[in-house]
Amino acid sequence: MSFAPNYRAIHLFLTVASEGTFSAAADRLGMSQPSLSQQIAKLEKELGQLLFHRGGRRLSLTPTGQTLKQTIGAAFGQIDQAWSEVRSQTSAVDSLVLASVHTLFTYFLPELLPSYLETAPHVRPDLRARSSADVVALARGRTVDVGFVYDTQNLHDDLASEMLFREDIVAVFHPSAPWADQLRQTKRLATNIPVIAFQNGYAIRSLLNRATRENPLHIRAEVDSVNLTLRLAEAQYGVALMPKGVAVGRAAGLGLIHAELEYPRLKRHVVAIWRNDEQLRPHARDFLDHCKREWPAKS
């Protein structure tokens, strides 16, 4: 017995697979989490196979789920790309499709995109916040014009990259926290200082794990949200590790201060990526040039 593919359900599945949690996917899709969970369960029932392992902090794909994502993910990306191209050909508005890791949406892109759009009123941005791996996948699949990731991410041979700037990771904490004076004086995260870290799988956590392999830190909490991390730091639950751009912007607005660290010393570069077998579209090239020209003055 066969059945017609439920394309909406497949789109929902790909979104959940991309985000890693039902809650994050539901936020992105603009629907309730219970409704999304029911739709995925219905798809699994139709297929007669589980698509996700449930039980951990983040969902993981079963072998069937991995096969489905690998097989149809690229095809759906090509559909999105074709749709965008047709719309741009029939409209006076040009789309600029950007994908970025979540942290860069908290300070880098919001500061540069408005000033660029003032000079390019015909451009309509299409912005997608994703994990590092998903940004790479979108760039490889030609679904986006440009992706923004860190140089700590393993890139593929079919991607071109361009370094934009160096990003320092700093300690963000409340000035009244019990460890505040110690941290300001030593600039080191000793084992008595609790740390609020991003969950494993995030680029910033991978960087932290490598830098502290011989002398592990006291990880008090693991989170997957910039906002929650800052709120926990505000409550003096621990020290957050954040890009300096976040520290001088959003964190300072919450009354938090920051310190550059001697241990662990965390630095990385932000790079733009795209397919190396095609040229950037003119407005994508213009936006990258705008970023390289304007960001040094802002940072």
mmCIF file of C-alpha atoms in Angstrom:
data_model
loop_
_atom_site.group_PDB
_atom_site.id
_atom_site.type_symbol
_atom_site.label_atom_id
_atom_site.label_comp_id
_atom_site.label_asym_id
_atom_site.label_seq_id
_atom_site.Cartn_x
_atom_site.Cartn_y
_atom_site.Cartn_z
ATOM 1 C CA MET A 1 0.000 0.000 0.000
ATOM 2 C CA SER A 2 1.417 3.388 -0.975
ATOM 3 C CA PHE A 3 0.498 6.899 0.052
ATOM 4 C CA ALA A 4 1.142 10.338 -1.400
ATOM 5 C CA PRO A 5 4.010 12.187 0.311
ATOM 6 C CA ASN A 6 2.874 14.844 2.771
ATOM 7 C CA TYR A 7 5.104 17.718 1.660
ATOM 8 C CA ARG A 8 4.170 19.973 4.567
ATOM 9 C CA ALA A 9 5.017 17.210 7.046
ATOM 10 C CA ILE A 10 8.362 16.688 5.308
ATOM 11 C CA HIS A 11 9.051 20.429 5.580
ATOM 12 C CA LEU A 12 8.227 20.246 9.302
ATOM 13 C CA PHE A 13 10.543 17.248 9.689
ATOM 14 C CA LEU A 14 13.430 19.064 8.006
ATOM 15 C CA THR A 15 12.902 22.090 10.244
ATOM 16 C CA VAL A 16 12.956 19.977 13.413
ATOM 17 C CA ALA A 17 16.059 18.152 12.161
ATOM 18 C CA SER A 18 17.724 21.506 11.518
ATOM 19 C CA GLU A 19 16.846 23.089 14.877
ATOM 20 C CA GLY A 20 17.414 20.029 17.058
ATOM 21 C CA THR A 21 14.452 20.630 19.400
ATOM 22 C CA PHE A 22 10.702 20.792 18.961
ATOM 23 C CA SER A 23 10.536 24.102 20.830
ATOM 24 C CA ALA A 24 13.082 25.853 18.607
ATOM 25 C CA ALA A 25 11.481 24.459 15.456
ATOM 26 C CA ALA A 26 8.011 25.511 16.620
ATOM 27 C CA ASP A 27 9.266 29.068 17.231
ATOM 28 C CA ARG A 28 10.766 29.199 13.764
ATOM 29 C CA LEU A 29 7.609 27.822 12.144
ATOM 30 C CA GLY A 30 5.215 29.989 14.140
ATOM 31 C CA MET A 31 3.210 27.057 15.506
ATOM 32 C CA SER A 32 2.701 25.415 18.890
ATOM 33 C CA GLN A 33 5.075 22.740 20.094
ATOM 34 C CA PRO A 34 2.313 20.152 20.770
ATOM 35 C CA SER A 35 0.920 20.626 17.264
ATOM 36 C CA LEU A 36 4.369 20.198 15.728
ATOM 37 C CA SER A 37 5.054 17.076 17.797
ATOM 38 C CA GLN A 38 1.732 15.602 16.660
ATOM 39 C CA GLN A 39 2.541 16.276 12.999
ATOM 40 C CA ILE A 40 5.926 14.558 13.304
ATOM 41 C CA ALA A 41 4.363 11.600 15.147
ATOM 42 C CA LYS A 42 1.770 11.317 12.366
ATOM 43 C CA LEU A 43 4.529 11.300 9.725
ATOM 44 C CA GLU A 44 6.393 8.597 11.641
ATOM 45 C CA LYS A 45 3.194 6.523 11.814
ATOM 46 C CA GLU A 46 2.689 6.859 8.048
ATOM 47 C CA LEU A 47 6.266 5.766 7.408
ATOM 48 C CA GLY A 48 6.158 3.032 10.015
ATOM 49 C CA GLN A 49 9.536 4.219 11.322
ATOM 50 C CA LEU A 50 10.775 6.555 14.053
ATOM 51 C CA LEU A 51 12.641 9.571 12.698
ATOM 52 C CA PHE A 52 14.011 10.968 15.975
ATOM 53 C CA HIS A 53 15.507 9.599 19.165
ATOM 54 C CA ARG A 54 13.701 11.373 22.009
ATOM 55 C CA GLY A 55 14.973 11.612 25.572
ATOM 56 C CA GLY A 56 18.039 13.870 25.597
ATOM 57 C CA ARG A 57 18.304 17.647 25.666
ATOM 58 C CA ARG A 58 18.372 17.671 21.893
ATOM 59 C CA LEU A 59 16.699 15.362 19.424
ATOM 60 C CA SER A 60 18.910 13.092 17.351
ATOM 61 C CA LEU A 61 18.041 11.470 14.063
ATOM 62 C CA THR A 62 17.495 7.739 13.798
ATOM 63 C CA PRO A 63 19.124 5.969 10.827
ATOM 64 C CA THR A 64 15.817 6.349 8.983
ATOM 65 C CA GLY A 65 15.695 10.035 9.854
ATOM 66 C CA GLN A 66 19.260 10.532 8.652
ATOM 67 C CA THR A 67 18.466 8.817 5.360
ATOM 68 C CA LEU A 68 15.339 10.920 4.848
ATOM 69 C CA LYS A 69 17.162 14.171 5.624
ATOM 70 C CA GLN A 70 20.106 13.362 3.350
ATOM 71 C CA THR A 71 17.874 12.210 0.512
ATOM 72 C CA ILE A 72 15.291 14.986 0.416
ATOM 73 C CA GLY A 73 17.010 17.861 2.230
ATOM 74 C CA ALA A 74 18.999 18.935 -0.824
ATOM 75 C CA ALA A 75 15.921 18.645 -3.051
ATOM 76 C CA PHE A 76 13.891 20.919 -0.804
ATOM 77 C CA GLY A 77 16.797 23.366 -0.726
ATOM 78 C CA GLN A 78 16.790 23.460 -4.529
ATOM 79 C CA ILE A 79 13.048 24.129 -4.477
ATOM 80 C CA ASP A 80 13.576 27.065 -2.094
ATOM 81 C CA GLN A 81 16.361 28.397 -4.301
ATOM 82 C CA ALA A 82 14.291 28.079 -7.487
ATOM 83 C CA TRP A 83 11.348 29.788 -5.807
ATOM 84 C CA SER A 84 13.571 32.692 -4.706
ATOM 85 C CA GLU A 85 15.076 33.055 -8.173
ATOM 86 C CA VAL A 86 11.692 33.089 -9.900
ATOM 87 C CA ARG A 87 10.359 35.664 -7.445
ATOM 88 C CA SER A 88 13.411 37.866 -7.965
ATOM 89 C CA GLN A 89 12.975 37.696 -11.754
ATOM 90 C CA THR A 90 9.344 38.781 -11.552
ATOM 91 C CA SER A 91 9.794 41.437 -8.899
ATOM 92 C CA ALA A 92 11.563 44.767 -8.642
ATOM 93 C CA VAL A 93 12.865 43.561 -5.276
ATOM 94 C CA ASP A 94 16.062 41.478 -5.070
ATOM 95 C CA SER A 95 16.337 38.968 -2.244
ATOM 96 C CA LEU A 96 19.489 38.668 -0.141
ATOM 97 C CA VAL A 97 19.395 35.278 1.562
ATOM 98 C CA LEU A 98 21.741 35.024 4.538
ATOM 99 C CA ALA A 99 22.273 32.210 7.026
ATOM 100 C CA SER A 100 24.289 32.674 10.184
ATOM 101 C CA VAL A 101 25.120 31.059 13.492
ATOM 102 C CA HIS A 102 22.858 32.359 16.227
ATOM 103 C CA THR A 103 25.358 34.544 18.105
ATOM 104 C CA LEU A 104 26.082 36.743 15.078
ATOM 105 C CA PHE A 105 22.392 37.658 14.967
ATOM 106 C CA THR A 106 22.737 39.200 18.429
ATOM 107 C CA TYR A 107 25.254 41.882 17.519
ATOM 108 C CA PHE A 108 27.031 41.681 14.152
ATOM 109 C CA LEU A 109 24.308 41.427 11.521
ATOM 110 C CA PRO A 110 21.737 43.657 13.296
ATOM 111 C CA GLU A 111 24.319 46.449 13.417
ATOM 112 C CA LEU A 112 25.396 46.227 9.772
ATOM 113 C CA LEU A 113 22.329 45.148 7.839
ATOM 114 C CA PRO A 114 20.202 48.297 8.415
ATOM 115 C CA SER A 115 22.925 50.634 7.198
ATOM 116 C CA TYR A 116 23.454 48.493 4.099
ATOM 117 C CA LEU A 117 19.742 48.402 3.293
ATOM 118 C CA GLU A 118 19.628 52.196 3.425
ATOM 119 C CA THR A 119 21.952 52.201 0.426
ATOM 120 C CA ALA A 120 20.127 49.327 -1.309
ATOM 121 C CA PRO A 121 16.373 49.888 -0.890
ATOM 122 C CA HIS A 122 15.625 47.357 -3.651
ATOM 123 C CA VAL A 123 17.080 44.494 -1.588
ATOM 124 C CA ARG A 124 14.864 42.423 0.703
ATOM 125 C CA PRO A 125 16.753 40.354 3.304
ATOM 126 C CA ASP A 126 15.819 36.740 4.042
ATOM 127 C CA LEU A 127 17.578 35.795 7.283
ATOM 128 C CA ARG A 128 18.035 32.314 8.739
ATOM 129 C CA ALA A 129 19.579 31.592 12.155
ATOM 130 C CA ARG A 130 21.034 28.092 12.264
ATOM 131 C CA SER A 131 23.710 25.923 13.817
ATOM 132 C CA SER A 132 27.175 25.990 12.221
ATOM 133 C CA ALA A 133 26.628 22.650 10.494
ATOM 134 C CA ASP A 134 23.283 23.761 9.081
ATOM 135 C CA VAL A 135 24.739 27.032 7.758
ATOM 136 C CA VAL A 136 27.380 25.013 5.914
ATOM 137 C CA ALA A 137 24.691 22.697 4.525
ATOM 138 C CA LEU A 138 22.595 25.637 3.301
ATOM 139 C CA ALA A 139 25.607 27.207 1.588
ATOM 140 C CA ARG A 140 26.578 23.906 -0.049
ATOM 141 C CA GLY A 141 23.010 23.407 -1.221
ATOM 142 C CA ARG A 142 22.883 26.906 -2.776
ATOM 143 C CA THR A 143 19.880 27.714 -0.599
ATOM 144 C CA VAL A 144 21.491 30.945 0.651
ATOM 145 C CA ASP A 145 23.640 33.593 -0.973
ATOM 146 C CA VAL A 146 26.096 33.762 1.927
ATOM 147 C CA GLY A 147 26.572 31.906 5.183
ATOM 148 C CA PHE A 148 28.380 33.226 8.253
ATOM 149 C CA VAL A 149 30.254 30.720 10.419
ATOM 150 C CA TYR A 150 33.475 30.450 12.404
ATOM 151 C CA ASP A 151 36.803 29.201 11.133
ATOM 152 C CA THR A 152 36.604 26.484 13.800
ATOM 153 C CA GLN A 153 33.972 24.790 11.626
ATOM 154 C CA ASN A 154 35.278 22.203 9.176
ATOM 155 C CA LEU A 155 34.520 23.482 5.680
ATOM 156 C CA HIS A 156 34.131 21.443 2.519
ATOM 157 C CA ASP A 157 36.192 21.695 -0.656
ATOM 158 C CA ASP A 158 33.193 22.983 -2.601
ATOM 159 C CA LEU A 159 32.939 26.136 -0.467
ATOM 160 C CA ALA A 160 34.742 29.431 -0.875
ATOM 161 C CA SER A 161 35.406 31.453 2.273
ATOM 162 C CA GLU A 162 36.403 34.993 3.146
ATOM 163 C CA MET A 163 37.617 36.073 6.581
ATOM 164 C CA LEU A 164 35.698 39.050 8.002
ATOM 165 C CA PHE A 165 37.047 39.688 11.492
ATOM 166 C CA ARG A 166 38.527 38.120 14.627
ATOM 167 C CA GLU A 167 36.147 37.505 17.499
ATOM 168 C CA ASP A 168 37.378 37.383 21.104
ATOM 169 C CA ILE A 169 35.399 35.361 23.632
ATOM 170 C CA VAL A 170 35.230 37.081 27.025
ATOM 171 C CA ALA A 171 33.861 36.316 30.483
ATOM 172 C CA VAL A 172 30.543 38.026 31.193
ATOM 173 C CA PHE A 173 29.376 38.284 34.809
ATOM 174 C CA HIS A 174 27.550 40.366 37.388
ATOM 175 C CA PRO A 175 29.780 42.916 39.183
ATOM 176 C CA SER A 176 28.391 41.793 42.571
ATOM 177 C CA ALA A 177 28.999 38.079 42.011
ATOM 178 C CA PRO A 178 31.178 36.430 44.691
ATOM 179 C CA TRP A 179 33.898 35.683 42.160
ATOM 180 C CA ALA A 180 33.810 39.058 40.369
ATOM 181 C CA ASP A 181 36.909 40.590 42.016
ATOM 182 C CA GLN A 182 38.911 37.390 41.608
ATOM 183 C CA LEU A 183 38.070 37.191 37.928
ATOM 184 C CA ARG A 184 38.879 40.850 37.273
ATOM 185 C CA GLN A 185 42.267 40.488 38.963
ATOM 186 C CA THR A 186 43.413 37.102 37.669
ATOM 187 C CA LYS A 187 41.590 36.997 34.313
ATOM 188 C CA ARG A 188 41.443 33.239 34.766
ATOM 189 C CA LEU A 189 38.526 30.847 35.194
ATOM 190 C CA ALA A 190 39.586 28.852 38.248
ATOM 191 C CA THR A 191 37.716 25.717 39.282
ATOM 192 C CA ASN A 192 35.859 27.612 42.028
ATOM 193 C CA ILE A 193 34.189 29.862 39.432
ATOM 194 C CA PRO A 194 30.998 28.350 37.974
ATOM 195 C CA VAL A 195 30.581 28.615 34.212
ATOM 196 C CA ILE A 196 27.406 28.789 32.138
ATOM 197 C CA ALA A 197 28.353 27.063 28.890
ATOM 198 C CA PHE A 198 26.631 26.423 25.604
ATOM 199 C CA GLN A 199 25.695 22.802 25.025
ATOM 200 C CA ASN A 200 27.992 20.387 23.231
ATOM 201 C CA GLY A 201 27.581 20.715 19.484
ATOM 202 C CA TYR A 202 27.833 24.491 19.438
ATOM 203 C CA ALA A 203 30.957 26.018 17.896
ATOM 204 C CA ILE A 204 31.778 28.072 20.981
ATOM 205 C CA ARG A 205 31.545 24.953 23.198
ATOM 206 C CA SER A 206 33.844 22.980 20.897
ATOM 207 C CA LEU A 207 36.373 25.815 21.123
ATOM 208 C CA LEU A 208 36.059 25.832 24.919
ATOM 209 C CA ASN A 209 36.451 22.062 25.211
ATOM 210 C CA ARG A 210 39.664 22.093 23.176
ATOM 211 C CA ALA A 211 41.146 24.965 25.160
ATOM 212 C CA THR A 212 40.405 23.398 28.574
ATOM 213 C CA ARG A 213 41.050 19.726 27.855
ATOM 214 C CA GLU A 214 43.941 19.496 30.351
ATOM 215 C CA ASN A 215 42.371 21.749 32.994
ATOM 216 C CA PRO A 216 38.577 21.415 32.794
ATOM 217 C CA LEU A 217 36.315 24.168 34.055
ATOM 218 C CA HIS A 218 33.479 23.998 36.565
ATOM 219 C CA ILE A 219 30.507 23.822 34.183
ATOM 220 C CA ARG A 220 27.457 24.619 36.300
ATOM 221 C CA ALA A 221 24.862 24.838 33.527
ATOM 222 C CA GLU A 222 24.569 24.007 29.823
ATOM 223 C CA VAL A 223 22.170 26.065 27.712
ATOM 224 C CA ASP A 224 21.264 26.622 24.072
ATOM 225 C CA SER A 225 20.151 30.250 24.208
ATOM 226 C CA VAL A 226 22.110 33.506 24.330
ATOM 227 C CA ASN A 227 19.269 35.213 26.175
ATOM 228 C CA LEU A 228 19.025 32.490 28.832
ATOM 229 C CA THR A 229 22.791 32.496 29.311
ATOM 230 C CA LEU A 230 22.792 36.230 29.974
ATOM 231 C CA ARG A 231 19.813 35.978 32.318
ATOM 232 C CA LEU A 232 21.583 33.304 34.370
ATOM 233 C CA ALA A 233 24.695 35.486 34.536
ATOM 234 C CA GLU A 234 22.502 38.397 35.649
ATOM 235 C CA ALA A 235 21.168 36.170 38.461
ATOM 236 C CA GLN A 236 24.802 35.467 39.507
ATOM 237 C CA TYR A 237 24.416 31.782 38.710
ATOM 238 C CA GLY A 238 27.766 31.737 36.947
ATOM 239 C CA VAL A 239 30.055 33.288 34.356
ATOM 240 C CA ALA A 240 28.920 33.351 30.749
ATOM 241 C CA LEU A 241 31.367 33.032 27.865
ATOM 242 C CA MET A 242 30.288 35.320 25.052
ATOM 243 C CA PRO A 243 31.684 37.110 22.001
ATOM 244 C CA LYS A 244 32.952 40.530 22.991
ATOM 245 C CA GLY A 245 30.376 42.126 20.707
ATOM 246 C CA VAL A 246 27.590 40.593 22.805
ATOM 247 C CA ALA A 247 29.337 41.651 26.019
ATOM 248 C CA VAL A 248 29.541 45.342 25.118
ATOM 249 C CA GLY A 249 26.013 45.366 23.730
ATOM 250 C CA ARG A 250 23.268 43.201 25.165
ATOM 251 C CA ALA A 251 25.170 42.107 28.277
ATOM 252 C CA ALA A 252 26.063 45.661 29.285
ATOM 253 C CA GLY A 253 22.390 46.581 28.939
ATOM 254 C CA LEU A 254 21.609 44.033 31.677
ATOM 255 C CA GLY A 255 24.160 45.558 34.046
ATOM 256 C CA LEU A 256 26.764 42.874 33.361
ATOM 257 C CA ILE A 257 30.475 43.498 32.949
ATOM 258 C CA HIS A 258 33.125 41.546 31.077
ATOM 259 C CA ALA A 259 36.779 40.614 31.359
ATOM 260 C CA GLU A 260 39.190 39.400 28.727
ATOM 261 C CA LEU A 261 40.635 36.057 29.717
ATOM 262 C CA GLU A 262 44.160 34.730 29.966
ATOM 263 C CA TYR A 263 42.743 31.267 30.672
ATOM 264 C CA PRO A 264 41.098 29.971 28.714
ATOM 265 C CA ARG A 265 42.188 32.210 25.851
ATOM 266 C CA LEU A 266 39.440 31.905 23.254
ATOM 267 C CA LYS A 267 39.696 33.529 19.850
ATOM 268 C CA ARG A 268 38.239 32.671 16.470
ATOM 269 C CA HIS A 269 37.513 34.259 13.115
ATOM 270 C CA VAL A 270 34.161 34.919 11.522
ATOM 271 C CA VAL A 271 34.104 33.880 7.870
ATOM 272 C CA ALA A 272 31.630 34.225 5.032
ATOM 273 C CA ILE A 273 31.053 31.113 2.910
ATOM 274 C CA TRP A 274 29.418 30.307 -0.422
ATOM 275 C CA ARG A 275 29.719 27.773 -3.236
ATOM 276 C CA ASN A 276 33.090 28.081 -4.957
ATOM 277 C CA ASP A 277 31.720 27.028 -8.338
ATOM 278 C CA GLU A 278 29.646 30.171 -8.752
ATOM 279 C CA GLN A 279 30.143 33.903 -8.347
ATOM 280 C CA LEU A 280 28.402 35.841 -5.634
ATOM 281 C CA ARG A 281 25.395 37.782 -6.788
ATOM 282 C CA PRO A 282 26.139 41.534 -6.947
ATOM 283 C CA HIS A 283 24.151 42.542 -3.863
ATOM 284 C CA ALA A 284 25.698 39.686 -1.837
ATOM 285 C CA ARG A 285 29.161 40.896 -2.831
ATOM 286 C CA ASP A 286 28.158 44.456 -1.974
ATOM 287 C CA PHE A 287 26.967 43.403 1.469
ATOM 288 C CA LEU A 288 30.209 41.561 2.262
ATOM 289 C CA ASP A 289 32.217 44.598 1.188
ATOM 290 C CA HIS A 290 29.985 46.738 3.400
ATOM 291 C CA CYS A 291 30.676 44.428 6.362
ATOM 292 C CA LYS A 292 34.449 44.545 5.870
ATOM 293 C CA ARG A 293 34.369 48.299 5.459
ATOM 294 C CA GLU A 294 32.087 49.210 8.358
ATOM 295 C CA TRP A 295 32.669 46.602 11.056
ATOM 296 C CA PRO A 296 36.240 47.611 12.031
ATOM 297 C CA ALA A 297 34.935 51.076 12.949
ATOM 298 C CA LYS A 298 32.109 49.608 15.050
ATOM 299 C CA SER A 299 34.242 47.058 16.847
#
